[in-house]
């Protein structure tokens, strides 16, 4: 038979099990076909018709298509600024971090012993932030500058002494997108955003905190020391959004009294990407260490007394405190924070000082040269941004001539703004000056900048020139040659387990293949080099891709439209609830404030509901883990007058397709509420059912789960929301780039389309899988989960299952009984590291359990290897139960075992070195060694160290 029409199917590369594997697995399950398994698993009443999507493309064909789309983007030299700048990403970081699955396929470092590399890189990031801001403590990144500002507002509001104060005083000279997000976040808590100048007269008794931009949005640099002192005298706190690069030259806000400093680390080597992803930062004073949102990396020691790192304090606190949480943050921007930290390591303090000084010098050069042409430059002081008041007659000519030369400036009435960045060259300044000269009728050959170069003077007030040192730690002063930098990056990478090594079987987190072809276009200049506020005619490629993705996701979810603005799952939850609230208000029902949430829900659900101003009422679950429908009905009727919404995860957080889901949605609608579906488990729905078909009104999608965006060691994520037709008018708008109608809620993220550049990954995945491939992926995910369930259920009780004893795409293994013999679920998690695996999700949603999700991209041999490991561990537990091994000193309690421990001269443990390190034969072929022993969590919380300590000082302590 001829092969002339043969085309390799990406689906066969993405889905792990071969056809032979599938047959063998089905035999183990006792079913004759994959469709029979699906019939036993997915309730018939929610099964949808097949997806209607374009035919699947091969990898080669997709890259050809996306290259053509990329050509529609015009990458001009961007001098727009407004919080986004072009950068030079060092090749050693691009190739070995940004494009390296050893870094981008890692999970959030909850299992610290096999995450020491990224923990060190994130600790470096925290050190960069504390050093540059002049504050005592920083977290390991937030989503973007605008949402970080909102987190600062809410933290200071929650911690305020004067509970009657409800005004957040915001300088009019902040970025418009930040003000937009502040307005959104303020509404649910009746915080008043009062836009007023930063002067003492505006520090009224009802103000709890003030917010400044430094340098200001217009580029000017002001001394806020006196204002801050006056605020503190009245018990008012001061938060500042600062430009990280500028702080190499400017006095840090912490040195003039700021209580919180937020901002964006994008300038440290992270491409603009049409708005993201970029790592925001959040720094504050020691007194707020238990209030600071997000994740903090801290220093502690391991079981051998060696230096070790782990996430500190309120790790995933929204899961612990639920509706009492002070933040709903789940995803950070770890990968981008890691890139920014490596940028600081590579350049060091001297290198960054040179980059910042060069930016400032080029700005001063442009200032003098353009003023010499007769233009008025408004900013007396500045770091990188100039403002020329050119008048009505000149502004059109300048804009036209700038575009003719491939330049984008920032325009505000008759004022032309120019923001210089590290990519700007002397030749670029000449081009800019010639644009202004031509409008004055001056010929190009008459423009000469040499007279200005040696007489630049200063643009920073003497009292604001930085004198304090930064980046003094050896980590930032040791790796400036590419060879040394390469080795440093690789030394950290080697300490981390990622999808390069083995499956990461985390329930509810969907750690699946991030295919290389999906990742390739993200680093192309035609996608990475676009400013999010670039003129619309320059961004046609992005809009083509986004519109296609919108259509495809609407088909997959059964919704009318998507909003891509939320840049994490928790942001999607929040945005969806705010859209529902806007809908109720439009109908004169703004009093609806009751949100029903099942007891089994993700912790981010009640936290997001609280952030959105809802009162959470918990719905019971039955003994099988399903929503108690009668309890739901009773509470929906009881609160009908004020019922806002139900937040429900489907399949359930317990890994089951609840058969009453349509009835549940109907109950909510009958009582005036809307149904919000958490899309965390969408990997079990695609092609088989959909939120819209089931009856949900809004659903967020974790693109970093179901749709293949990598987890990046704890971010980036994307959490777009899809909505039914009646909610479309209320989707988020944006202050700078209008993307919704007049009824749209204000922005939930800084950029109009969130982390736009990584939407390419999901676009590629859907385009290459097609309708049949996506549906097959869902079926395979369900097959893989049920195969593991069948292999393990005689060793570990499986906590919940559906009517036909099937699970969805994940299951819960009950380990609580082992506690009677001194074995905790954490011991199993740590022992799995010795077998070369990351633990499943520990103690969620039920304490003392493991939630396992294999995903469709794992092969049968890998599933068997994982099952063999858990079965071997169960046999180790059995030896403890039988009294053959002591309860306190055994391989589980001492896990994980490092190479240093196993190869030490002395070995006094009651089991062999072989048992410790090589308990199964496959480990002799491929062994991943944890770099530290079991981490001491409590020690690190008692003595919180969250920036790089001198190793000697730590050892002495």
mmCIF file of C-alpha atoms in Angstrom, residues 414-684:
data_model
loop_
_atom_site.group_PDB
_atom_site.id
_atom_site.type_symbol
_atom_site.label_atom_id
_atom_site.label_comp_id
_atom_site.label_asym_id
_atom_site.label_seq_id
_atom_site.Cartn_x
_atom_site.Cartn_y
_atom_site.Cartn_z
ATOM 1 C CA UNK A 414 0.178 66.934 22.629
ATOM 2 C CA UNK A 415 2.797 65.174 24.757
ATOM 3 C CA UNK A 416 5.109 62.598 23.182
ATOM 4 C CA UNK A 417 6.680 60.138 25.619
ATOM 5 C CA UNK A 418 9.927 58.288 24.895
ATOM 6 C CA UNK A 419 11.130 55.495 27.199
ATOM 7 C CA UNK A 420 14.661 54.193 26.666
ATOM 8 C CA UNK A 421 15.587 50.577 27.416
ATOM 9 C CA UNK A 422 18.660 48.357 27.382
ATOM 10 C CA UNK A 423 18.253 47.509 23.693
ATOM 11 C CA UNK A 424 18.501 51.185 22.707
ATOM 12 C CA UNK A 425 21.751 52.152 20.964
ATOM 13 C CA UNK A 426 23.494 55.389 20.076
ATOM 14 C CA UNK A 427 22.287 54.858 16.495
ATOM 15 C CA UNK A 428 18.711 54.509 17.752
ATOM 16 C CA UNK A 429 18.963 57.895 19.472
ATOM 17 C CA UNK A 430 20.151 59.413 16.205
ATOM 18 C CA UNK A 431 17.090 57.955 14.462
ATOM 19 C CA UNK A 432 14.756 59.326 17.149
ATOM 20 C CA UNK A 433 16.323 62.787 16.920
ATOM 21 C CA UNK A 434 16.041 62.760 13.118
ATOM 22 C CA UNK A 435 12.285 62.097 13.423
ATOM 23 C CA UNK A 436 11.883 65.229 15.525
ATOM 24 C CA UNK A 437 14.260 67.149 13.271
ATOM 25 C CA UNK A 438 12.379 66.292 10.101
ATOM 26 C CA UNK A 439 9.123 67.664 11.530
ATOM 27 C CA UNK A 440 11.037 70.935 12.116
ATOM 28 C CA UNK A 441 12.270 70.854 8.532
ATOM 29 C CA UNK A 442 15.879 70.102 9.534
ATOM 30 C CA UNK A 443 17.777 67.777 7.207
ATOM 31 C CA UNK A 444 19.248 64.526 8.540
ATOM 32 C CA UNK A 445 22.823 65.494 7.754
ATOM 33 C CA UNK A 446 22.443 68.511 10.026
ATOM 34 C CA UNK A 447 21.835 66.302 13.093
ATOM 35 C CA UNK A 448 25.037 65.752 15.066
ATOM 36 C CA UNK A 449 24.990 64.354 18.630
ATOM 37 C CA UNK A 450 28.714 64.493 19.360
ATOM 38 C CA UNK A 451 28.510 67.901 21.013
ATOM 39 C CA UNK A 452 26.108 66.567 23.622
ATOM 40 C CA UNK A 453 27.832 63.295 24.581
ATOM 41 C CA UNK A 454 30.398 64.845 26.914
ATOM 42 C CA UNK A 455 28.028 67.322 28.563
ATOM 43 C CA UNK A 456 25.103 65.206 29.701
ATOM 44 C CA UNK A 457 24.937 66.308 33.330
ATOM 45 C CA UNK A 458 22.541 64.601 35.749
ATOM 46 C CA UNK A 459 18.825 63.891 35.484
ATOM 47 C CA UNK A 460 18.488 62.463 39.000
ATOM 48 C CA UNK A 461 18.273 64.788 42.036
ATOM 49 C CA UNK A 462 21.353 64.546 44.222
ATOM 50 C CA UNK A 463 19.277 63.462 47.221
ATOM 51 C CA UNK A 464 17.891 60.518 45.223
ATOM 52 C CA UNK A 465 21.186 59.161 43.866
ATOM 53 C CA UNK A 466 21.688 55.674 45.256
ATOM 54 C CA UNK A 467 24.649 55.264 47.597
ATOM 55 C CA UNK A 468 23.886 51.849 49.150
ATOM 56 C CA UNK A 469 25.368 48.628 47.814
ATOM 57 C CA UNK A 470 23.351 45.807 46.275
ATOM 58 C CA UNK A 471 23.899 42.229 45.067
ATOM 59 C CA UNK A 472 26.874 41.766 47.383
ATOM 60 C CA UNK A 473 26.312 38.032 47.874
ATOM 61 C CA UNK A 474 28.837 35.743 46.122
ATOM 62 C CA UNK A 475 26.059 34.302 43.949
ATOM 63 C CA UNK A 476 25.928 37.634 42.117
ATOM 64 C CA UNK A 477 29.681 38.072 41.874
ATOM 65 C CA UNK A 478 30.941 34.706 40.657
ATOM 66 C CA UNK A 479 29.382 33.687 37.336
ATOM 67 C CA UNK A 480 29.960 36.426 34.770
ATOM 68 C CA UNK A 481 31.660 34.393 32.037
ATOM 69 C CA UNK A 482 29.262 32.313 29.979
ATOM 70 C CA UNK A 483 31.052 29.094 30.860
ATOM 71 C CA UNK A 484 30.726 29.709 34.598
ATOM 72 C CA UNK A 485 27.111 30.819 34.160
ATOM 73 C CA UNK A 486 26.285 27.696 32.159
ATOM 74 C CA UNK A 487 27.731 25.501 34.875
ATOM 75 C CA UNK A 488 25.869 27.377 37.610
ATOM 76 C CA UNK A 489 22.536 26.983 35.796
ATOM 77 C CA UNK A 490 23.199 23.292 35.196
ATOM 78 C CA UNK A 491 24.294 22.724 38.798
ATOM 79 C CA UNK A 492 20.931 24.001 40.008
ATOM 80 C CA UNK A 493 18.978 22.175 37.303
ATOM 81 C CA UNK A 494 20.582 18.897 38.385
ATOM 82 C CA UNK A 495 19.030 19.242 41.856
ATOM 83 C CA UNK A 496 15.473 19.298 40.545
ATOM 84 C CA UNK A 497 13.181 16.527 39.467
ATOM 85 C CA UNK A 498 11.138 17.516 36.412
ATOM 86 C CA UNK A 499 9.111 15.774 33.719
ATOM 87 C CA UNK A 500 12.468 15.085 32.071
ATOM 88 C CA UNK A 501 13.067 12.443 34.743
ATOM 89 C CA UNK A 502 9.725 10.785 35.482
ATOM 90 C CA UNK A 503 6.006 11.298 35.688
ATOM 91 C CA UNK A 504 4.758 13.851 38.199
ATOM 92 C CA UNK A 505 1.489 12.207 39.295
ATOM 93 C CA UNK A 506 -0.113 15.190 41.016
ATOM 94 C CA UNK A 507 -3.863 15.010 41.324
ATOM 95 C CA UNK A 508 -5.655 18.178 40.198
ATOM 96 C CA UNK A 509 -2.461 19.549 38.649
ATOM 97 C CA UNK A 510 -2.304 17.698 35.323
ATOM 98 C CA UNK A 511 1.433 17.499 34.684
ATOM 99 C CA UNK A 512 1.371 16.440 31.038
ATOM 100 C CA UNK A 513 3.663 16.656 28.035
ATOM 101 C CA UNK A 514 4.716 20.164 27.043
ATOM 102 C CA UNK A 515 5.676 19.342 23.478
ATOM 103 C CA UNK A 516 8.707 21.047 21.973
ATOM 104 C CA UNK A 517 6.792 22.201 18.893
ATOM 105 C CA UNK A 518 4.251 23.907 21.161
ATOM 106 C CA UNK A 519 7.055 25.803 22.873
ATOM 107 C CA UNK A 520 9.074 26.887 19.825
ATOM 108 C CA UNK A 521 7.079 29.967 18.671
ATOM 109 C CA UNK A 522 7.080 31.532 22.159
ATOM 110 C CA UNK A 523 10.706 32.604 21.722
ATOM 111 C CA UNK A 524 10.272 34.055 18.245
ATOM 112 C CA UNK A 525 10.926 37.785 18.124
ATOM 113 C CA UNK A 526 7.668 38.415 16.266
ATOM 114 C CA UNK A 527 5.792 37.221 19.336
ATOM 115 C CA UNK A 528 8.236 38.072 22.121
ATOM 116 C CA UNK A 529 9.068 41.588 20.940
ATOM 117 C CA UNK A 530 5.594 43.171 20.904
ATOM 118 C CA UNK A 531 4.540 45.778 23.445
ATOM 119 C CA UNK A 532 1.020 45.123 24.835
ATOM 120 C CA UNK A 533 0.011 48.712 23.981
ATOM 121 C CA UNK A 534 1.407 48.666 20.436
ATOM 122 C CA UNK A 535 -0.930 50.079 17.748
ATOM 123 C CA UNK A 536 -3.571 47.575 16.626
ATOM 124 C CA UNK A 537 -2.293 47.423 13.040
ATOM 125 C CA UNK A 538 1.018 46.033 14.368
ATOM 126 C CA UNK A 539 -0.555 43.174 16.342
ATOM 127 C CA UNK A 540 -2.662 41.418 13.694
ATOM 128 C CA UNK A 541 -0.781 38.134 14.144
ATOM 129 C CA UNK A 542 -1.487 38.017 17.854
ATOM 130 C CA UNK A 543 -5.149 38.869 17.320
ATOM 131 C CA UNK A 544 -5.443 36.201 14.612
ATOM 132 C CA UNK A 545 -4.047 33.585 17.010
ATOM 133 C CA UNK A 546 -6.131 34.794 19.981
ATOM 134 C CA UNK A 547 -9.343 34.858 17.944
ATOM 135 C CA UNK A 548 -8.741 31.328 16.676
ATOM 136 C CA UNK A 549 -8.025 30.133 20.207
ATOM 137 C CA UNK A 550 -11.191 31.877 21.385
ATOM 138 C CA UNK A 551 -13.279 30.038 18.795
ATOM 139 C CA UNK A 552 -11.707 26.671 19.554
ATOM 140 C CA UNK A 553 -12.072 26.999 23.324
ATOM 141 C CA UNK A 554 -15.683 28.128 22.918
ATOM 142 C CA UNK A 555 -16.350 24.966 20.917
ATOM 143 C CA UNK A 556 -14.604 22.851 23.570
ATOM 144 C CA UNK A 557 -16.373 24.466 26.535
ATOM 145 C CA UNK A 558 -19.782 25.165 24.991
ATOM 146 C CA UNK A 559 -19.551 28.867 25.813
ATOM 147 C CA UNK A 560 -20.151 32.029 23.798
ATOM 148 C CA UNK A 561 -16.894 33.886 24.411
ATOM 149 C CA UNK A 562 -13.593 33.743 26.291
ATOM 150 C CA UNK A 563 -11.637 36.404 28.152
ATOM 151 C CA UNK A 564 -7.891 35.777 28.105
ATOM 152 C CA UNK A 565 -7.066 38.471 30.627
ATOM 153 C CA UNK A 566 -6.833 36.382 33.832
ATOM 154 C CA UNK A 567 -3.223 35.203 34.097
ATOM 155 C CA UNK A 568 -3.715 32.384 36.607
ATOM 156 C CA UNK A 569 -6.401 29.939 37.639
ATOM 157 C CA UNK A 570 -7.150 31.867 40.823
ATOM 158 C CA UNK A 571 -7.408 35.061 38.757
ATOM 159 C CA UNK A 572 -9.890 33.256 36.520
ATOM 160 C CA UNK A 573 -11.977 32.288 39.527
ATOM 161 C CA UNK A 574 -11.982 35.878 40.735
ATOM 162 C CA UNK A 575 -12.770 37.295 37.286
ATOM 163 C CA UNK A 576 -15.625 34.841 36.766
ATOM 164 C CA UNK A 577 -17.222 35.754 40.081
ATOM 165 C CA UNK A 578 -16.864 39.468 39.371
ATOM 166 C CA UNK A 579 -18.543 38.966 35.982
ATOM 167 C CA UNK A 580 -21.418 37.131 37.684
ATOM 168 C CA UNK A 581 -21.713 39.957 40.205
ATOM 169 C CA UNK A 582 -21.819 42.560 37.414
ATOM 170 C CA UNK A 583 -24.589 40.560 35.741
ATOM 171 C CA UNK A 584 -26.670 40.536 38.935
ATOM 172 C CA UNK A 585 -26.122 44.271 39.411
ATOM 173 C CA UNK A 586 -27.271 44.954 35.844
ATOM 174 C CA UNK A 587 -30.580 43.338 36.781
ATOM 175 C CA UNK A 588 -30.954 45.395 39.939
ATOM 176 C CA UNK A 589 -29.917 42.433 42.112
ATOM 177 C CA UNK A 590 -26.605 43.639 43.480
ATOM 178 C CA UNK A 591 -27.637 42.401 46.914
ATOM 179 C CA UNK A 592 -26.980 38.799 45.871
ATOM 180 C CA UNK A 593 -23.878 37.901 47.870
ATOM 181 C CA UNK A 594 -24.179 34.234 48.895
ATOM 182 C CA UNK A 595 -21.808 31.793 47.222
ATOM 183 C CA UNK A 596 -22.417 28.083 47.818
ATOM 184 C CA UNK A 597 -19.241 25.986 47.795
ATOM 185 C CA UNK A 598 -18.967 22.226 48.415
ATOM 186 C CA UNK A 599 -16.819 21.141 51.352
ATOM 187 C CA UNK A 600 -14.557 19.265 48.918
ATOM 188 C CA UNK A 601 -13.719 22.333 46.781
ATOM 189 C CA UNK A 602 -10.264 23.663 46.037
ATOM 190 C CA UNK A 603 -9.133 26.123 48.693
ATOM 191 C CA UNK A 604 -8.825 28.810 46.072
ATOM 192 C CA UNK A 605 -12.605 28.648 45.535
ATOM 193 C CA UNK A 606 -13.649 30.019 48.943
ATOM 194 C CA UNK A 607 -10.634 32.367 48.936
ATOM 195 C CA UNK A 608 -11.633 33.777 45.532
ATOM 196 C CA UNK A 609 -15.255 34.095 46.612
ATOM 197 C CA UNK A 610 -14.142 36.066 49.653
ATOM 198 C CA UNK A 611 -11.933 38.302 47.492
ATOM 199 C CA UNK A 612 -14.955 38.937 45.262
ATOM 200 C CA UNK A 613 -17.000 40.085 48.257
ATOM 201 C CA UNK A 614 -19.142 36.972 48.575
ATOM 202 C CA UNK A 615 -20.249 35.297 51.779
ATOM 203 C CA UNK A 616 -19.348 31.605 51.578
ATOM 204 C CA UNK A 617 -21.890 28.972 52.624
ATOM 205 C CA UNK A 618 -20.476 25.442 52.643
ATOM 206 C CA UNK A 619 -22.477 22.594 51.098
ATOM 207 C CA UNK A 620 -22.044 19.109 52.565
ATOM 208 C CA UNK A 621 -20.661 16.157 50.708
ATOM 209 C CA UNK A 622 -21.903 12.599 51.247
ATOM 210 C CA UNK A 623 -19.942 9.528 52.311
ATOM 211 C CA UNK A 624 -18.939 8.947 48.685
ATOM 212 C CA UNK A 625 -17.519 12.446 48.354
ATOM 213 C CA UNK A 626 -20.325 13.701 46.122
ATOM 214 C CA UNK A 627 -22.235 16.932 46.670
ATOM 215 C CA UNK A 628 -25.162 16.313 49.027
ATOM 216 C CA UNK A 629 -27.917 17.391 46.637
ATOM 217 C CA UNK A 630 -30.574 17.745 49.321
ATOM 218 C CA UNK A 631 -28.295 19.924 51.442
ATOM 219 C CA UNK A 632 -27.565 21.993 48.336
ATOM 220 C CA UNK A 633 -31.274 22.296 47.556
ATOM 221 C CA UNK A 634 -32.112 23.315 51.116
ATOM 222 C CA UNK A 635 -29.414 26.003 51.187
ATOM 223 C CA UNK A 636 -30.272 27.288 47.700
ATOM 224 C CA UNK A 637 -33.892 27.711 48.797
ATOM 225 C CA UNK A 638 -32.896 29.198 52.166
ATOM 226 C CA UNK A 639 -30.672 31.821 50.514
ATOM 227 C CA UNK A 640 -32.677 32.214 47.295
ATOM 228 C CA UNK A 641 -33.254 35.944 47.806
ATOM 229 C CA UNK A 642 -29.503 36.546 48.030
ATOM 230 C CA UNK A 643 -28.057 33.592 46.131
ATOM 231 C CA UNK A 644 -25.221 34.768 43.905
ATOM 232 C CA UNK A 645 -23.574 31.585 42.681
ATOM 233 C CA UNK A 646 -22.379 28.059 43.172
ATOM 234 C CA UNK A 647 -18.707 27.188 42.679
ATOM 235 C CA UNK A 648 -18.381 23.585 41.601
ATOM 236 C CA UNK A 649 -15.482 21.508 40.270
ATOM 237 C CA UNK A 650 -16.291 18.874 37.640
ATOM 238 C CA UNK A 651 -15.380 16.070 37.706
ATOM 239 C CA UNK A 652 -15.377 16.513 41.471
ATOM 240 C CA UNK A 653 -12.252 17.246 43.469
ATOM 241 C CA UNK A 654 -12.529 13.610 44.556
ATOM 242 C CA UNK A 655 -12.033 12.470 40.961
ATOM 243 C CA UNK A 656 -15.607 11.365 40.209
ATOM 244 C CA UNK A 657 -18.155 12.319 37.526
ATOM 245 C CA UNK A 658 -21.100 13.159 39.762
ATOM 246 C CA UNK A 659 -24.293 12.021 38.028
ATOM 247 C CA UNK A 660 -26.439 14.742 39.588
ATOM 248 C CA UNK A 661 -24.492 17.660 38.079
ATOM 249 C CA UNK A 662 -27.286 18.806 35.731
ATOM 250 C CA UNK A 663 -29.773 18.713 38.591
ATOM 251 C CA UNK A 664 -27.322 20.704 40.707
ATOM 252 C CA UNK A 665 -27.050 23.415 38.041
ATOM 253 C CA UNK A 666 -30.845 23.528 37.676
ATOM 254 C CA UNK A 667 -31.326 23.990 41.429
ATOM 255 C CA UNK A 668 -29.021 27.018 41.406
ATOM 256 C CA UNK A 669 -30.722 28.574 38.381
ATOM 257 C CA UNK A 670 -34.194 27.989 39.827
ATOM 258 C CA UNK A 671 -33.151 29.991 42.868
ATOM 259 C CA UNK A 672 -31.713 32.939 40.989
ATOM 260 C CA UNK A 673 -28.011 32.051 41.097
ATOM 261 C CA UNK A 674 -25.337 31.418 38.503
ATOM 262 C CA UNK A 675 -23.084 28.378 38.227
ATOM 263 C CA UNK A 676 -19.329 28.896 38.265
ATOM 264 C CA UNK A 677 -17.419 25.780 37.239
ATOM 265 C CA UNK A 678 -13.803 25.392 38.293
ATOM 266 C CA UNK A 679 -11.910 24.156 35.230
ATOM 267 C CA UNK A 680 -9.145 22.417 37.153
ATOM 268 C CA UNK A 681 -10.388 19.010 35.990
ATOM 269 C CA UNK A 682 -11.152 19.949 32.394
ATOM 270 C CA UNK A 683 -8.686 17.261 31.288
ATOM 271 C CA UNK A 684 -11.472 14.739 31.914
#
